[in-house]
Short mmCIF file of C-alpha atoms in Angstrom, two decimals:
data_model
loop_
_atom_site.label_atom_id
_atom_site.label_comp_id
_atom_site.label_asym_id
_atom_site.label_seq_id
_atom_site.Cartn_x
_atom_site.Cartn_y
_atom_site.Cartn_z
CA MET H 1 139.36 134.19 37.98
CA ARG H 2 140.65 130.56 38.18
CA VAL H 3 140.84 129.16 41.70
CA GLN H 4 141.57 125.75 43.18
CA PRO H 5 138.28 124.38 44.58
CA GLU H 6 137.73 122.89 48.04
CA LYS H 7 134.59 120.91 48.78
CA VAL H 8 132.76 121.89 51.92
CA ALA H 9 129.43 120.58 53.21
CA PHE H 10 126.83 122.29 55.32
CA ARG H 11 124.06 120.38 57.12
CA HIS H 12 120.66 121.96 57.55
CA SER H 13 117.93 119.82 59.05
CA GLU H 14 117.18 117.02 56.49
CA LEU H 15 118.68 119.01 53.68
CA GLU H 16 122.34 119.70 52.97
CA THR H 17 124.16 121.90 50.55
CA ILE H 18 127.64 121.42 49.15
CA GLN H 19 129.60 124.26 47.55
CA TRP H 20 133.02 124.53 45.90
CA ARG H 21 134.88 126.87 48.13
CA PRO H 22 137.93 128.49 46.45
CA LYS H 23 141.34 127.99 47.85
CA TRP H 24 141.62 131.60 49.06
CA PHE H 25 138.88 130.74 51.63
CA ARG H 26 141.54 128.76 53.50
CA GLU H 27 144.14 131.44 53.07
CA CYS H 28 142.25 134.47 54.34
CA GLY H 29 142.02 135.73 57.96
CA CYS H 30 138.50 134.95 59.20
CA MET H 31 136.95 135.80 62.56
CA SER H 32 137.50 133.52 65.48
CA ASP H 33 135.92 133.38 68.97
CA HIS H 34 138.59 135.49 70.61
CA GLU H 35 138.35 138.21 67.97
CA THR H 36 134.87 139.11 69.01
CA ARG H 37 136.37 140.82 72.00
CA GLY H 38 137.56 143.62 69.66
CA PHE H 39 134.07 144.63 68.50
CA HIS H 40 132.35 147.42 70.21
CA THR H 41 128.90 146.07 69.38
CA GLY H 42 127.11 145.34 72.63
CA MET H 43 127.97 141.60 72.25
CA ASN H 44 130.42 141.47 75.13
CA ARG H 45 132.55 138.42 75.97
CA ARG H 46 130.10 137.19 78.71
CA ARG H 47 127.10 137.35 76.36
CA PHE H 48 129.04 135.77 73.50
CA LEU H 49 130.15 132.85 75.73
CA ALA H 50 126.66 132.34 77.03
CA ALA H 51 125.20 132.15 73.55
CA SER H 52 128.00 129.78 72.52
CA ALA H 53 127.28 127.48 75.49
CA THR H 54 123.59 127.44 74.66
CA ALA H 55 124.28 126.49 71.06
CA ALA H 56 126.72 123.74 72.17
CA ALA H 57 124.20 122.29 74.56
CA ALA H 58 121.43 122.26 71.99
CA ALA H 59 123.44 120.63 69.25
CA PRO H 60 123.35 116.96 70.51
CA ALA H 61 119.51 117.08 70.81
CA TRP H 62 119.13 118.65 67.42
CA LEU H 63 121.37 115.93 65.85
CA ALA H 64 119.52 113.23 67.68
CA GLN H 65 116.18 114.48 66.47
CA GLY H 66 117.52 114.53 62.86
CA GLU H 67 118.64 110.90 63.15
CA ARG H 68 115.25 109.82 64.45
CA LYS H 69 113.38 111.59 61.61
CA THR H 70 115.28 110.11 58.68
CA GLN H 71 118.39 108.25 57.69
CA ARG H 72 118.41 109.73 54.18
CA ARG H 73 119.12 113.32 53.26
CA LEU H 74 118.84 115.44 50.07
CA LEU H 75 122.15 117.07 49.21
CA LEU H 76 122.35 120.08 46.89
CA VAL H 77 125.62 120.74 45.15
CA GLY H 78 126.74 124.03 43.62
CA THR H 79 129.25 123.98 40.80
CA GLN H 80 131.39 125.87 38.34
CA THR H 81 129.79 125.74 34.97
CA HIS H 82 132.77 126.56 32.72
CA HIS H 83 132.73 123.04 31.19
CA ASP H 84 130.07 120.27 31.40
CA SER H 85 128.30 121.29 34.52
CA LYS H 86 124.94 122.97 34.09
CA GLY H 87 124.14 124.29 37.62
CA ILE H 88 122.94 122.83 40.91
CA TYR H 89 122.73 119.11 41.36
CA ALA H 90 120.76 116.89 43.82
CA TYR H 91 121.90 113.71 45.47
CA ASN H 92 120.34 111.34 48.00
CA GLY H 93 122.66 110.67 50.95
CA ASP H 94 122.59 107.93 53.50
CA PRO H 95 124.91 108.94 56.40
CA ALA H 96 124.64 105.49 58.03
CA LYS H 97 125.93 103.75 54.94
CA GLY H 98 128.08 106.49 53.60
CA GLU H 99 126.33 106.37 50.25
CA LEU H 100 125.54 109.08 47.74
CA LYS H 101 123.07 108.37 44.85
CA GLY H 102 121.58 110.47 42.14
CA GLY H 103 123.48 113.49 40.78
CA GLU H 104 120.59 114.72 38.74
CA LEU H 105 120.32 118.38 37.73
CA ALA H 106 118.07 120.20 40.30
CA ALA H 107 118.18 123.52 38.52
CA ALA H 108 120.14 125.11 35.68
CA SER H 109 122.13 128.03 36.87
CA ASP H 110 125.18 129.92 35.70
CA ASN H 111 128.24 129.32 37.92
CA PRO H 112 126.37 128.83 41.25
CA THR H 113 129.52 128.37 43.33
CA PHE H 114 127.99 129.02 46.81
CA LEU H 115 124.57 128.08 48.21
CA ALA H 116 122.64 129.13 51.34
CA LEU H 117 119.33 127.79 52.71
CA ASP H 118 116.74 129.79 54.73
CA PRO H 119 116.21 128.61 58.30
CA ALA H 120 113.23 126.39 57.37
CA ALA H 121 115.11 124.98 54.29
CA ASN H 122 112.19 125.92 52.03
CA TYR H 123 114.22 128.34 49.88
CA LEU H 124 117.79 128.34 48.55
CA ASP H 125 119.83 131.32 47.45
CA ALA H 126 122.89 130.80 45.10
CA ALA H 127 125.83 133.06 44.44
CA ASN H 128 126.36 133.26 40.65
CA GLU H 129 130.11 133.99 40.27
CA LEU H 130 129.96 135.99 37.10
CA GLU H 131 131.75 138.84 35.42
CA GLU H 132 128.74 140.07 33.49
CA PHE H 133 125.01 139.94 34.21
CA GLU H 134 122.30 141.39 31.97
CA GLY H 135 124.67 143.71 30.24
CA GLN H 136 126.43 145.14 33.26
CA LYS H 137 129.67 144.26 35.05
CA SER H 138 128.16 142.29 37.92
CA GLY H 139 127.56 138.88 39.35
CA ALA H 140 124.14 137.74 40.51
CA VAL H 141 122.16 136.14 43.35
CA SER H 142 119.46 133.57 42.42
CA ALA H 143 116.50 132.36 44.54
CA PHE H 144 114.88 128.92 44.34
CA ALA H 145 112.12 127.05 46.04
CA VAL H 146 113.14 123.60 47.36
CA ASP H 147 111.05 120.56 46.28
CA ARG H 148 112.43 117.89 48.61
CA ALA H 149 110.28 115.04 47.29
CA ALA H 150 111.32 115.62 43.70
CA GLY H 151 114.85 116.68 44.44
CA LYS H 152 114.37 119.80 42.37
CA LEU H 153 114.74 123.55 42.72
CA ARG H 154 112.10 125.81 41.20
CA PRO H 155 113.57 129.19 40.04
CA ILE H 156 111.95 132.19 41.72
CA ASN H 157 114.06 135.17 40.54
CA GLN H 158 117.56 136.46 39.97
CA VAL H 159 119.05 139.93 40.77
CA ALA H 160 122.30 141.71 40.16
CA SER H 161 124.82 141.56 43.01
CA LEU H 162 126.26 144.91 42.07
CA GLY H 163 129.84 143.48 41.90
CA THR H 164 131.78 141.00 39.80
CA GLY H 165 132.91 137.54 40.98
CA THR H 166 129.99 137.00 43.56
CA CYS H 167 131.54 134.18 45.69
CA ASN H 168 129.56 134.02 48.93
CA VAL H 169 125.96 134.33 49.98
CA SER H 170 124.29 133.94 53.40
CA VAL H 171 120.76 134.21 54.87
CA ASP H 172 119.98 135.70 58.31
CA GLU H 173 118.40 133.78 61.23
CA ILE H 174 114.83 134.66 60.34
CA GLY H 175 115.08 134.21 56.60
CA ARG H 176 114.23 137.83 55.62
CA ALA H 177 117.69 139.13 54.62
CA ALA H 178 120.33 137.80 52.26
CA PHE H 179 123.91 139.05 51.82
CA CYS H 180 126.51 138.54 49.20
CA ALA H 181 130.32 139.17 48.79
CA ASN H 182 131.74 140.09 45.42
CA TYR H 183 135.32 138.93 45.31
CA ASP H 184 136.54 140.50 42.05
CA GLY H 185 134.46 143.64 42.55
CA GLY H 186 135.53 144.17 46.13
CA SER H 187 132.08 144.82 47.46
CA ALA H 188 129.09 143.53 49.47
CA SER H 189 125.27 143.89 49.10
CA SER H 190 122.16 143.06 51.11
CA PHE H 191 118.78 142.01 49.79
CA TYR H 192 115.30 141.69 51.35
CA ILE H 193 113.73 138.19 51.10
CA HIS H 194 109.93 138.29 50.56
CA PRO H 195 107.72 135.63 52.28
CA ASP H 196 107.54 133.72 48.95
CA GLY H 197 111.28 133.42 48.72
CA GLN H 198 111.68 136.23 46.07
CA ILE H 199 114.76 138.40 46.69
CA SER H 200 114.71 142.15 46.09
CA ASP H 201 117.12 144.32 44.30
CA ALA H 202 120.04 145.28 46.54
CA VAL H 203 118.92 147.49 49.43
CA SER H 204 122.40 148.18 50.79
CA HIS H 205 125.72 148.13 48.92
CA PHE H 206 129.23 148.84 50.04
CA GLN H 207 132.20 149.31 47.71
CA TYR H 208 135.61 148.78 49.28
CA THR H 209 138.95 150.25 48.19
CA GLY H 210 142.59 149.70 49.05
CA HIS H 211 145.03 146.74 49.07
CA GLY H 212 147.13 144.79 51.50
CA THR H 213 150.85 144.18 51.96
CA ASN H 214 150.95 140.89 50.04
CA PRO H 215 150.90 141.80 46.32
CA GLU H 216 150.17 138.20 45.24
CA ARG H 217 146.81 137.91 47.00
CA GLN H 218 146.00 141.47 48.26
CA ALA H 219 146.08 143.55 45.13
CA GLY H 220 142.51 144.66 45.77
CA PRO H 221 139.80 144.47 48.50
CA HIS H 222 138.49 140.97 47.49
CA ALA H 223 135.40 140.76 49.70
CA HIS H 224 134.82 137.00 50.19
CA SER H 225 132.65 136.40 53.27
CA VAL H 226 129.40 137.73 54.68
CA THR H 227 128.41 136.49 58.11
CA PHE H 228 125.59 137.45 60.46
CA SER H 229 125.95 137.34 64.25
CA PRO H 230 124.02 134.65 66.33
CA ASP H 231 121.68 137.34 67.67
CA ASN H 232 120.90 138.60 64.13
CA ARG H 233 121.95 142.17 64.97
CA TRP H 234 125.25 142.40 63.06
CA LEU H 235 126.65 141.72 59.67
CA LEU H 236 130.39 140.96 59.35
CA VAL H 237 132.15 141.31 56.02
CA THR H 238 135.66 140.06 55.43
CA ALA H 239 137.80 141.31 52.62
CA LEU H 240 141.06 139.55 51.84
CA GLY H 241 142.97 142.62 50.67
CA LEU H 242 142.06 144.97 53.53
CA ASP H 243 143.17 143.03 56.64
CA ARG H 244 139.96 143.88 58.41
CA ILE H 245 136.44 142.73 59.19
CA GLN H 246 133.74 145.33 58.40
CA VAL H 247 130.94 145.59 61.04
CA TYR H 248 127.45 146.64 60.23
CA HIS H 249 124.15 147.05 62.14
CA LEU H 250 121.52 144.81 60.62
CA ASN H 251 117.80 145.77 60.40
CA PRO H 252 116.24 142.35 59.81
CA GLY H 253 112.94 144.01 59.03
CA ASN H 254 114.07 145.48 55.76
CA ALA H 255 117.56 143.93 55.34
CA ARG H 256 119.26 147.36 55.38
CA VAL H 257 122.69 147.45 56.95
CA THR H 258 124.58 150.55 58.36
CA PRO H 259 128.15 150.92 59.46
CA ASN H 260 128.94 150.39 63.15
CA GLN H 261 131.17 152.78 65.10
CA PRO H 262 133.98 151.90 64.93
CA PRO H 263 133.26 150.59 61.44
CA ALA H 264 135.80 147.70 61.41
CA TRP H 265 138.19 145.44 63.29
CA ASP H 266 141.66 145.57 62.05
CA ALA H 267 143.86 142.48 61.73
CA ALA H 268 147.70 142.29 61.45
CA PRO H 269 149.04 143.46 58.06
CA GLY H 270 149.10 140.67 55.49
CA SER H 271 146.69 138.43 57.42
CA GLY H 272 143.77 138.83 54.98
#
């Protein structure tokens, strides 16, 4: 799968990650604020707005605290490794001066196109966008420990994602569950994260079928995004070819997810 990359940065405390987001990320239909009204999940509009207001009020204080603590940040960059790139790279960033220095290899990894940090930024998980892993048709998810001082990542372990073209990974609010989306395989998986950062084999896996009305980009399910709700109760999976968002109950204690009732929110045909 060849895609046009788009650079996107995520800030997390004094650590940042940058991934190459494929072009389809901008083309697909993703969940917006008003769409939460269609979910029968207990997160009603009043609760959702209250949570959003709390997050908005807290953001300035959080940013101010970060500025007081340091003017320099460690940036971790995921890449495609088809050519000269060897994995995940580390840069030192100075937001005040707009400078980036470094670019040293933090960890060798095969096609780590999306990165996610745990809430404390002690561990990093990478989506390895592969067509084969350890002899099976699958991508992978890799776990690393973050060494801020050295600008390095220490490999912990790597497991099969149970689907090809693993393109997205996320970590829940307490850092005990990881999720991945497999674009080419049209599936999603969940994993338990141990206290030492090691990720388990998949504890939940969902294979999607079907296609959308646009034959150019909806020939298959193409799962591309896994997102957890702010209250850490729900997992939302978006599949480009199905015009819907799958909704699952999340058990943060063991990372298992089960379908909600109703199991999905349906978007307009062709929207992704």
